[in-house]
CSV table of N, CA, C and O in Angstrom, one decimal:
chain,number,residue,atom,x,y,z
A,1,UNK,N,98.4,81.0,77.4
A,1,UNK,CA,97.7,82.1,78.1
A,1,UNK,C,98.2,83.4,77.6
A,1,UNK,O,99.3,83.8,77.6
A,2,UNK,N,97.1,84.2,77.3
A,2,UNK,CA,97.1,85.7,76.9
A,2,UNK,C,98.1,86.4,78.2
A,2,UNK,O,98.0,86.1,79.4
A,3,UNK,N,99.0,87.3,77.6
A,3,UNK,CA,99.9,88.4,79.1
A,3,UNK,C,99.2,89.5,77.9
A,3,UNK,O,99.1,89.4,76.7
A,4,UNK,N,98.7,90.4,78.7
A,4,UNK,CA,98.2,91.7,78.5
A,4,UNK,C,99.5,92.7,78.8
A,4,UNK,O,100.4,92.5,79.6
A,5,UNK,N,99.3,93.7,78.1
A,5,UNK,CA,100.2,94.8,78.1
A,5,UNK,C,100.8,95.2,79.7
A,5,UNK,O,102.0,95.0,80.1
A,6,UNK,N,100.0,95.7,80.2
A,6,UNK,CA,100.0,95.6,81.9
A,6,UNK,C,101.2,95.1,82.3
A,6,UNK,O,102.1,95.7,82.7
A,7,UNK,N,101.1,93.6,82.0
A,7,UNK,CA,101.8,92.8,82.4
A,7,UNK,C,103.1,93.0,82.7
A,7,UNK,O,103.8,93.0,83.7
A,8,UNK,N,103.8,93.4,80.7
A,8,UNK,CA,104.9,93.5,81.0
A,8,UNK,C,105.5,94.6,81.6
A,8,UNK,O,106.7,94.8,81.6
A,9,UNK,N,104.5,95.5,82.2
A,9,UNK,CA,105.3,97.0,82.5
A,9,UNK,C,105.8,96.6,83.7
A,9,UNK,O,105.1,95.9,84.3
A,10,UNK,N,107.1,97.0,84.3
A,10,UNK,CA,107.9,96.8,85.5
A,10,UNK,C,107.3,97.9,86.7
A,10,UNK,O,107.2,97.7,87.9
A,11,UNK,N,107.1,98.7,86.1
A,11,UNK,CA,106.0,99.1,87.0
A,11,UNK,C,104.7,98.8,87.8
A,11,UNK,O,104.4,99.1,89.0
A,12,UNK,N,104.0,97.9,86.9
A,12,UNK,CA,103.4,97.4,87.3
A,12,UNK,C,103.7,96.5,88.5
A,12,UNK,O,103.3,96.6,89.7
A,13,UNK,N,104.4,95.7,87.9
A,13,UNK,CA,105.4,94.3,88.6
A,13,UNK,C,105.6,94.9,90.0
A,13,UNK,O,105.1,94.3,91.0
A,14,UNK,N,106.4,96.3,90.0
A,14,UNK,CA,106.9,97.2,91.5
A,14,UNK,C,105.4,97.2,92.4
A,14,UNK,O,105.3,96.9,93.6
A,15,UNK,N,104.2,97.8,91.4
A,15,UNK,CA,103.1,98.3,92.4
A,15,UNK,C,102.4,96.8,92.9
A,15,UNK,O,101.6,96.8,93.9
A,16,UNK,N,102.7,95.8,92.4
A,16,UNK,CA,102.1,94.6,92.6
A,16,UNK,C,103.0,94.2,94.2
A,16,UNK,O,102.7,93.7,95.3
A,17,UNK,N,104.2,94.6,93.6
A,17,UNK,CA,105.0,94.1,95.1
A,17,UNK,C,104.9,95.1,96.5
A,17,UNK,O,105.2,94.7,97.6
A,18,UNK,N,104.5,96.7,96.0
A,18,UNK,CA,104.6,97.3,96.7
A,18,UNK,C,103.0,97.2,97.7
A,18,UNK,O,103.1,97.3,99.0
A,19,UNK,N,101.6,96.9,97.3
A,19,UNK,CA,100.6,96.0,97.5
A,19,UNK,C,100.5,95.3,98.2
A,19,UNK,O,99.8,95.4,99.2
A,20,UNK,N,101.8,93.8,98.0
A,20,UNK,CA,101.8,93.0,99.5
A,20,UNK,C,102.4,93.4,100.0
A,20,UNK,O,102.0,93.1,101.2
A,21,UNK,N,103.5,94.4,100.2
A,21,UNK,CA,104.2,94.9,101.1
A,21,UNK,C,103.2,95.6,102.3
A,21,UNK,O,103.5,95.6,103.5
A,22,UNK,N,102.4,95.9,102.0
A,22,UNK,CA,101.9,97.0,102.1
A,22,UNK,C,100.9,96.2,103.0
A,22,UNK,O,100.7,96.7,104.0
A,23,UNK,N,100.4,95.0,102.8
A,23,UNK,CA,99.5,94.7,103.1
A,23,UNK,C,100.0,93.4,104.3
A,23,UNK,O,99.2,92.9,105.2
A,24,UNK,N,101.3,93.0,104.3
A,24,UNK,CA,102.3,92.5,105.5
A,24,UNK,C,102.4,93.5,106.3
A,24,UNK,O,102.2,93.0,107.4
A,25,UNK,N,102.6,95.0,106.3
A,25,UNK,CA,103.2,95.5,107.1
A,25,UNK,C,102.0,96.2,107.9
A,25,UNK,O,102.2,96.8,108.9
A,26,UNK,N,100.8,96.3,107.4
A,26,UNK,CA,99.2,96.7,107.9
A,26,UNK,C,98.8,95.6,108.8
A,26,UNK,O,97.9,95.7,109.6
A,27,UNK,N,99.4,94.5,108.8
A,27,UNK,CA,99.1,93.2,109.3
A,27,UNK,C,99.4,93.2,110.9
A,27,UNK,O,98.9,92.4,111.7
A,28,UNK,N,100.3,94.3,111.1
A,28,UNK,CA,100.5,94.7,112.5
A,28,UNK,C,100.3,95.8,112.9
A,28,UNK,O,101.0,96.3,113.7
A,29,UNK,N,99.4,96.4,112.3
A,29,UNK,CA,98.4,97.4,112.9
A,29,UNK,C,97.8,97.0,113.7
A,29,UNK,O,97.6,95.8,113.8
A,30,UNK,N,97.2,98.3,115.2
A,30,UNK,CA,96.5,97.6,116.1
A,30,UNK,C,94.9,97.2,115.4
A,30,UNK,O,94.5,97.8,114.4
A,31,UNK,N,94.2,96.2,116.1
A,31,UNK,CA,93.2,96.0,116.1
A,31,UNK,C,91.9,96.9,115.8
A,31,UNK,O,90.8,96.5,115.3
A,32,UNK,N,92.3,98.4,116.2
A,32,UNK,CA,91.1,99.1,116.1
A,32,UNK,C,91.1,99.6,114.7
A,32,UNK,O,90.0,99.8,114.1
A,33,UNK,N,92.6,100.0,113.7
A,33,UNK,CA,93.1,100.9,112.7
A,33,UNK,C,92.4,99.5,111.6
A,33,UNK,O,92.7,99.5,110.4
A,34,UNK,N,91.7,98.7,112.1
A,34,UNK,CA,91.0,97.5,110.8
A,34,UNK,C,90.6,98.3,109.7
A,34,UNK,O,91.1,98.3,108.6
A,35,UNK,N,89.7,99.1,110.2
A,35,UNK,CA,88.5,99.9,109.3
A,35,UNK,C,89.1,101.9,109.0
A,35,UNK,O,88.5,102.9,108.7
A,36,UNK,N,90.4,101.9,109.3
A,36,UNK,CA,90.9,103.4,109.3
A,36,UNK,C,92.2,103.1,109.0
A,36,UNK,O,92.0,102.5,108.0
A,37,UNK,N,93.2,103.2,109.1
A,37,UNK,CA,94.2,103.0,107.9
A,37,UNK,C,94.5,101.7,107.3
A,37,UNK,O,94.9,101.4,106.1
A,38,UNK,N,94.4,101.0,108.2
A,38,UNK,CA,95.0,99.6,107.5
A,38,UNK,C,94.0,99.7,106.3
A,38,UNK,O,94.5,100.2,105.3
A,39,UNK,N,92.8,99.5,106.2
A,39,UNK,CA,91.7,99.7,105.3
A,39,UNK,C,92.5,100.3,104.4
A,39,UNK,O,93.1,99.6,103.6
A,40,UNK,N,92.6,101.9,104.6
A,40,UNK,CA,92.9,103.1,103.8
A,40,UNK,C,94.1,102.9,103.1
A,40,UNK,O,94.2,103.5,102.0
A,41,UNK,N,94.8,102.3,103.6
A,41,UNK,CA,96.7,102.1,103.0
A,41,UNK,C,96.3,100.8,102.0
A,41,UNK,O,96.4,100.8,100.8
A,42,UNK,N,95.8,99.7,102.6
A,42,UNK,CA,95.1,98.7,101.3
A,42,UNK,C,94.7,99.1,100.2
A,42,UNK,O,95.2,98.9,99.1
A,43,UNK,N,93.5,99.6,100.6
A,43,UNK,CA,93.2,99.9,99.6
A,43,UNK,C,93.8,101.2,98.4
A,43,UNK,O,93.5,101.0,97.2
A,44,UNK,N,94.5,102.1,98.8
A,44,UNK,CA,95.3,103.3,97.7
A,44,UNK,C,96.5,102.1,97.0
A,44,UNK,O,97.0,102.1,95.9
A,45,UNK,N,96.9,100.8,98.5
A,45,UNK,CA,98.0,100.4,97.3
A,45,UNK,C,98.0,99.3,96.1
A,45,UNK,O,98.7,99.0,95.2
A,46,UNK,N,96.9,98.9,96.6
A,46,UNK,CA,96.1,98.0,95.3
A,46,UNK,C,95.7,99.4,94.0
A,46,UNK,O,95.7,99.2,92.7
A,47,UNK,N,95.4,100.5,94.5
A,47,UNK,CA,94.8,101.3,93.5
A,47,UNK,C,96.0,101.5,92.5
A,47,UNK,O,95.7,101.5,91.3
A,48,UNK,N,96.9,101.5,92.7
A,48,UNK,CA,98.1,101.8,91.9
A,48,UNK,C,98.2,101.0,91.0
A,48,UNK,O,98.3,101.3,89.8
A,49,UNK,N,98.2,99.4,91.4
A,49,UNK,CA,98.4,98.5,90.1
A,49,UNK,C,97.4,98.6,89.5
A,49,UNK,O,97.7,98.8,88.3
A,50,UNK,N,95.8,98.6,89.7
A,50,UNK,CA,95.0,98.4,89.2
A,50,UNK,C,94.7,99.9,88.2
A,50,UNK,O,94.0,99.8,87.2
A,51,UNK,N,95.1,100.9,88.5
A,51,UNK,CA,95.2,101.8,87.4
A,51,UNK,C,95.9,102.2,86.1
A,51,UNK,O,95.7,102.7,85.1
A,52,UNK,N,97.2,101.4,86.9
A,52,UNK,CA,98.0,101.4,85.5
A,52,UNK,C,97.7,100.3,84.4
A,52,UNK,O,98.0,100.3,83.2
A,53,UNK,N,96.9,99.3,85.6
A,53,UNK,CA,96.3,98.2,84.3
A,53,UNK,C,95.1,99.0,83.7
A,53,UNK,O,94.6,98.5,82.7
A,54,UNK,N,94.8,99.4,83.9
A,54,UNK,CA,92.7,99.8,83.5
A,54,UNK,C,93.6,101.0,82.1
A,54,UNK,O,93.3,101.0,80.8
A,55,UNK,N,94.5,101.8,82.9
A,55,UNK,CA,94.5,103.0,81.9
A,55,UNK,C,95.5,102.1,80.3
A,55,UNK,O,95.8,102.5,79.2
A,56,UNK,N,95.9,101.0,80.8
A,56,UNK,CA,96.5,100.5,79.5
A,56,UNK,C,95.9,99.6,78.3
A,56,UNK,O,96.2,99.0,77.3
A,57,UNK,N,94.2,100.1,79.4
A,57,UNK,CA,93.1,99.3,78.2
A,57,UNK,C,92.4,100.9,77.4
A,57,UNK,O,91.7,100.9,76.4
A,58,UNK,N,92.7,101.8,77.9
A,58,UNK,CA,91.8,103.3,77.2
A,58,UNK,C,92.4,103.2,75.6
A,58,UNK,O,93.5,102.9,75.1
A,59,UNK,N,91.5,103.5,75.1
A,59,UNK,CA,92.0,104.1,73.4
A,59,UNK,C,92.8,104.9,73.2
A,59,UNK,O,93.7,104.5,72.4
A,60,UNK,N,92.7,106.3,73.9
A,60,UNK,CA,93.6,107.4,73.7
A,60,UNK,C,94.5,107.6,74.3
A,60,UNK,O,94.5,106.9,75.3
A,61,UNK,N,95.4,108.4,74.1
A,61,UNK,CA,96.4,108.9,75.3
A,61,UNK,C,96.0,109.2,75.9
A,61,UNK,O,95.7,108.3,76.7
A,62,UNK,N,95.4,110.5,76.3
A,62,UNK,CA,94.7,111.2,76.9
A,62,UNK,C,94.6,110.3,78.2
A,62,UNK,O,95.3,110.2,79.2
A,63,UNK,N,93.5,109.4,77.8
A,63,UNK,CA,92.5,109.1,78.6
A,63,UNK,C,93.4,107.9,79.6
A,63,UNK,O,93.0,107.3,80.6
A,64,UNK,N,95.1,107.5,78.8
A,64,UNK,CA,96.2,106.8,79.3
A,64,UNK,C,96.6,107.2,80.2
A,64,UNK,O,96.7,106.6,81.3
A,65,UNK,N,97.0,108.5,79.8
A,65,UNK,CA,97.9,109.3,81.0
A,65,UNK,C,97.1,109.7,81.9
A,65,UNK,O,97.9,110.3,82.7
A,66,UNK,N,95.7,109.9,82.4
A,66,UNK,CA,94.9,110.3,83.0
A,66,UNK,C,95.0,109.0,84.4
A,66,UNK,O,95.4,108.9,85.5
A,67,UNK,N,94.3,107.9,83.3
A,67,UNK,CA,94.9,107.2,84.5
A,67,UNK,C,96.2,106.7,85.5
A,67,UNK,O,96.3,106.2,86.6
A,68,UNK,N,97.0,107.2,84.5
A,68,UNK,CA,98.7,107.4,85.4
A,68,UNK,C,98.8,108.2,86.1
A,68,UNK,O,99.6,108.0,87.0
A,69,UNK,N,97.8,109.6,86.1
A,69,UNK,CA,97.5,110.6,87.1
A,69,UNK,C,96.6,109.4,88.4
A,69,UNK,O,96.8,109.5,89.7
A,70,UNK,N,96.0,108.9,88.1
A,70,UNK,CA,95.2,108.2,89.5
A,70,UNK,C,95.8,107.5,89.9
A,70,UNK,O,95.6,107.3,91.1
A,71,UNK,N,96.9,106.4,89.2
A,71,UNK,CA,97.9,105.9,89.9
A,71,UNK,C,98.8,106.6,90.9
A,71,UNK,O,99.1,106.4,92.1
A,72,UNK,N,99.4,107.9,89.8
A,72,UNK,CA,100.7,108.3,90.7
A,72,UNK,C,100.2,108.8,92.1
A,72,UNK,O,100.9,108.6,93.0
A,73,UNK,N,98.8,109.5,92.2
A,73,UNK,CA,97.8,109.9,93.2
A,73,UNK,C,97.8,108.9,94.1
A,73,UNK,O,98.2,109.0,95.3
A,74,UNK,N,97.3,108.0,93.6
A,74,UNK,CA,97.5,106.8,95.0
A,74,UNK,C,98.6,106.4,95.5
A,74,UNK,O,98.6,106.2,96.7
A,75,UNK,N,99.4,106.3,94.9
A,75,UNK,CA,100.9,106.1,95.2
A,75,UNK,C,101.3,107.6,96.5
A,75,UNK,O,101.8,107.4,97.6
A,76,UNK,N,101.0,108.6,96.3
A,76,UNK,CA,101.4,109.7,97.1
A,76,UNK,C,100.4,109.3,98.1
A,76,UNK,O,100.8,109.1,99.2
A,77,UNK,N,98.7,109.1,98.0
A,77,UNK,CA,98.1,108.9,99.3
A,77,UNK,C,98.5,107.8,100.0
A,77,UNK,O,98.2,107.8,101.2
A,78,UNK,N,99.1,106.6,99.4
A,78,UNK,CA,99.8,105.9,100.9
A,78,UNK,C,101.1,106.9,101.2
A,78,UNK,O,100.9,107.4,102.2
A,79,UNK,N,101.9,107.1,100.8
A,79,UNK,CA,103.2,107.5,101.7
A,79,UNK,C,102.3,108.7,102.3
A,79,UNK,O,103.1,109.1,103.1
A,80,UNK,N,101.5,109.3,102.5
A,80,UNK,CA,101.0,110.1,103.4
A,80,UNK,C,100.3,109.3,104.5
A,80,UNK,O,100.4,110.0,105.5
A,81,UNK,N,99.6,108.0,104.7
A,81,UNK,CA,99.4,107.5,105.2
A,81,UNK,C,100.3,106.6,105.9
A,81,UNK,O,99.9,106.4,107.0
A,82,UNK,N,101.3,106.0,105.4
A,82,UNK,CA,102.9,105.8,106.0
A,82,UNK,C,103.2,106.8,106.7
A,82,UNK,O,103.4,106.3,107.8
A,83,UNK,N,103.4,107.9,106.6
A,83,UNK,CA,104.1,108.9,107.2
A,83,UNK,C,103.4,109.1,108.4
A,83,UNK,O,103.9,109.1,109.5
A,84,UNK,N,101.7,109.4,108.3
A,84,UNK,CA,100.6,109.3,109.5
A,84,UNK,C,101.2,107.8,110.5
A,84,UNK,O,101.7,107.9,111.6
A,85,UNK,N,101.1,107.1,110.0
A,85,UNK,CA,101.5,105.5,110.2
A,85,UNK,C,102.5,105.7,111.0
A,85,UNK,O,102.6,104.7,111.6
A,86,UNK,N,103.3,106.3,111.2
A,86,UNK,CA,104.8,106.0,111.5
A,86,UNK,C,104.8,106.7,112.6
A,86,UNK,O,105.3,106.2,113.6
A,87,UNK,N,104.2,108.2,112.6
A,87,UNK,CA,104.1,109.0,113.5
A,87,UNK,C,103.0,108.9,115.0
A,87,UNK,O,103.0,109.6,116.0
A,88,UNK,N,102.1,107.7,114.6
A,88,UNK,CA,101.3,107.2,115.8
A,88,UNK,C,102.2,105.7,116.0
A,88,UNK,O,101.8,104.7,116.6
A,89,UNK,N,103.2,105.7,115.6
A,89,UNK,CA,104.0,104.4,115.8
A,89,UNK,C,103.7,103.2,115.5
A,89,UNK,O,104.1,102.3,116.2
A,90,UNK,N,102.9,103.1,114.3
A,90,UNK,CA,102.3,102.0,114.0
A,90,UNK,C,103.2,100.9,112.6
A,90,UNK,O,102.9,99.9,112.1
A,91,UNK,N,104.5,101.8,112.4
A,91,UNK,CA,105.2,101.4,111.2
A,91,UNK,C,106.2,101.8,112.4
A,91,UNK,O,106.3,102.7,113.3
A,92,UNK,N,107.5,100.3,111.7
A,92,UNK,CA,108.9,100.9,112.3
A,92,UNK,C,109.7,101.9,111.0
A,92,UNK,O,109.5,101.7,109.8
A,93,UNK,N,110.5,102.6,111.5
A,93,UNK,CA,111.5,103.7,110.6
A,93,UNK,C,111.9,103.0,109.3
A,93,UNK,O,112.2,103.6,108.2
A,94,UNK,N,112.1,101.6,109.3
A,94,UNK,CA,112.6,101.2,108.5
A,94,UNK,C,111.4,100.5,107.5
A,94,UNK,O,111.8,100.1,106.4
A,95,UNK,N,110.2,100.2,107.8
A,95,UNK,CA,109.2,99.7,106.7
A,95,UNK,C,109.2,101.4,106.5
A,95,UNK,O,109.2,101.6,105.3
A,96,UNK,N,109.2,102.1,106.9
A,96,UNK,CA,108.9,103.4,106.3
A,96,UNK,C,109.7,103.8,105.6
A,96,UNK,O,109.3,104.4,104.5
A,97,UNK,N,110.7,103.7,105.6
A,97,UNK,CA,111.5,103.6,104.5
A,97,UNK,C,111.5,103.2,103.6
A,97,UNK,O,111.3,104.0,102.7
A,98,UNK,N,111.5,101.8,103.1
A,98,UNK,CA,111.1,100.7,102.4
A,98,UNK,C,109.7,101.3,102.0
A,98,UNK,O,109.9,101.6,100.8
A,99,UNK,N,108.7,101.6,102.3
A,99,UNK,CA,107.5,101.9,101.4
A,99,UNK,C,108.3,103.2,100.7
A,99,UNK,O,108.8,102.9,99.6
A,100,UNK,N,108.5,104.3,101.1
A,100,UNK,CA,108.9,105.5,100.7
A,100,UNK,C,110.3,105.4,99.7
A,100,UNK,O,110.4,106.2,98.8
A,101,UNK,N,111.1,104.6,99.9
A,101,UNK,CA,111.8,104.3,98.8
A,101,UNK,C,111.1,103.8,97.7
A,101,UNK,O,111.7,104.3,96.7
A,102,UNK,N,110.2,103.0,97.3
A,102,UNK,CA,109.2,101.9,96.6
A,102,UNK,C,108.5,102.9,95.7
A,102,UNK,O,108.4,102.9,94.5
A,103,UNK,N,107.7,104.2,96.8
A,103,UNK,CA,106.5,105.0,96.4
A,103,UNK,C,108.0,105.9,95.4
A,103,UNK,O,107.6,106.2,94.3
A,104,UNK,N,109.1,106.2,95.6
A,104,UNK,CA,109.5,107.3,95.0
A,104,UNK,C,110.2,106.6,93.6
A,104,UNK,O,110.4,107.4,92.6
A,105,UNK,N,110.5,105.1,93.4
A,105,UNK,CA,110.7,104.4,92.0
A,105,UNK,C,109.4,104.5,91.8
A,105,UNK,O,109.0,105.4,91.1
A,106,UNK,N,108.3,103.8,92.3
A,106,UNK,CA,107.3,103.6,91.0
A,106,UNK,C,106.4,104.9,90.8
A,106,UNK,O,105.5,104.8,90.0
A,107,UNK,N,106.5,106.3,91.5
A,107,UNK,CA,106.4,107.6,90.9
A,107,UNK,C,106.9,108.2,90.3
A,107,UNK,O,106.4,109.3,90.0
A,108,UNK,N,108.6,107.8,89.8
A,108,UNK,CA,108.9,108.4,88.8
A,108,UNK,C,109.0,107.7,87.3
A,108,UNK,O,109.6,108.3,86.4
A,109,UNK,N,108.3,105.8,87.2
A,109,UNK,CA,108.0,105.7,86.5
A,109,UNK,C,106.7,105.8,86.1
A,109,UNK,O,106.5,105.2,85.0
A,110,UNK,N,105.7,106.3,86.6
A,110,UNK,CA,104.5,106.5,86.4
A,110,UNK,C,104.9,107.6,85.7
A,110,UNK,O,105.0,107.5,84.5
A,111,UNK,N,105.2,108.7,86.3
A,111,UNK,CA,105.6,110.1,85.6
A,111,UNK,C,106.1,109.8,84.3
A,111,UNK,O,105.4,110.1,83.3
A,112,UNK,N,107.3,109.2,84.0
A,112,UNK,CA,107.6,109.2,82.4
A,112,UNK,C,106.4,108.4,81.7
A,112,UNK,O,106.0,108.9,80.7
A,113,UNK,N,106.0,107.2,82.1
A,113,UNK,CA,104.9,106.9,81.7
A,113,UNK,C,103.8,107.7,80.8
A,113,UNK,O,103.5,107.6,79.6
A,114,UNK,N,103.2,108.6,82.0
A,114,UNK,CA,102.4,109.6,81.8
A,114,UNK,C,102.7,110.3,80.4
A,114,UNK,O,102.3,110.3,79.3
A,115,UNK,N,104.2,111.2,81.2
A,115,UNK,CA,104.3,112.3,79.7
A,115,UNK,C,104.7,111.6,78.4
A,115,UNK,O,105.0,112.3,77.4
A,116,UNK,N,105.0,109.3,78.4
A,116,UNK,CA,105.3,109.3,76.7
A,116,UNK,C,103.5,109.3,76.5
A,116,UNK,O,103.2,109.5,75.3
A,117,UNK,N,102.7,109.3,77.0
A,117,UNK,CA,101.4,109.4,76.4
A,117,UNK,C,100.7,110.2,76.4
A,117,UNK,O,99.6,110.1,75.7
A,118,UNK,N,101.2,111.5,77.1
A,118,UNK,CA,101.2,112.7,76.9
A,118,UNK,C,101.9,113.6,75.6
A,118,UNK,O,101.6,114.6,75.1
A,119,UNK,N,103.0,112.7,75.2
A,119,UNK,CA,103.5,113.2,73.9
A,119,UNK,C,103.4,112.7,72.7
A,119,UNK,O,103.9,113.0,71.6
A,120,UNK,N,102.5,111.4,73.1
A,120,UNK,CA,102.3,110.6,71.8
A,120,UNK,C,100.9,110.9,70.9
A,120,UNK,O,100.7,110.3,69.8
């Protein structure tokens, strides 16, 4: 079986774990938050892996690191959604943490990411 580039990035690997995490701890959201954050936090933390895979199929740099820009973006729109999350009490202190530690490793490897394809 083909592993695509994607694959072996550890980053990736983090946003893939950060994903179910993400999607265990939405799992006890109330009932009404189905379709308004649980939705909203799903989906930005799926967006992360799925960008860093899409931008490692682009030709150019450019068009590489761009998509590392829409990863690192989703990565910041859940911990803002975490942080909403936490403050309607819907996340205990410590999954908030645990995402917010997670979001702050795999945004500063997105970032180096970004600028070697920015410099290449």
């Amino acid at each position: 079986m083909h592993v695509y580039s994607f694959e072996k990035l550890d980053v990736w690997k983090e946003a893939i774990n950060l994903a179910a995490k993400t999607y265990q701890i939405t799992e006890l959201f109330p009932n009404e938050e189905k379709f308004g954050l649980t939705s909203q936090m799903r989906r930005c933390s799926v967006s992360v892996s799925s960008n860093i895979a899409e931008g490692t199929a682009r030709l150019t740099q450019k068009d590489r690191a761009h998509f590392m820009t829409l990863a690192y973006s989703s990565a910041l729109e859940l911990l803002n959604q975490a942080l909403i999350s936490k403050e309607l009490g819907f996340i205990s202190e410590e999954n908030f943490k645990n995402i917010r530690f997670e979001v702050e490793s795999i945004t500063n490897k997105i970032n180096s990411l970004r600028n070697h394809f920015l410099k290449s």
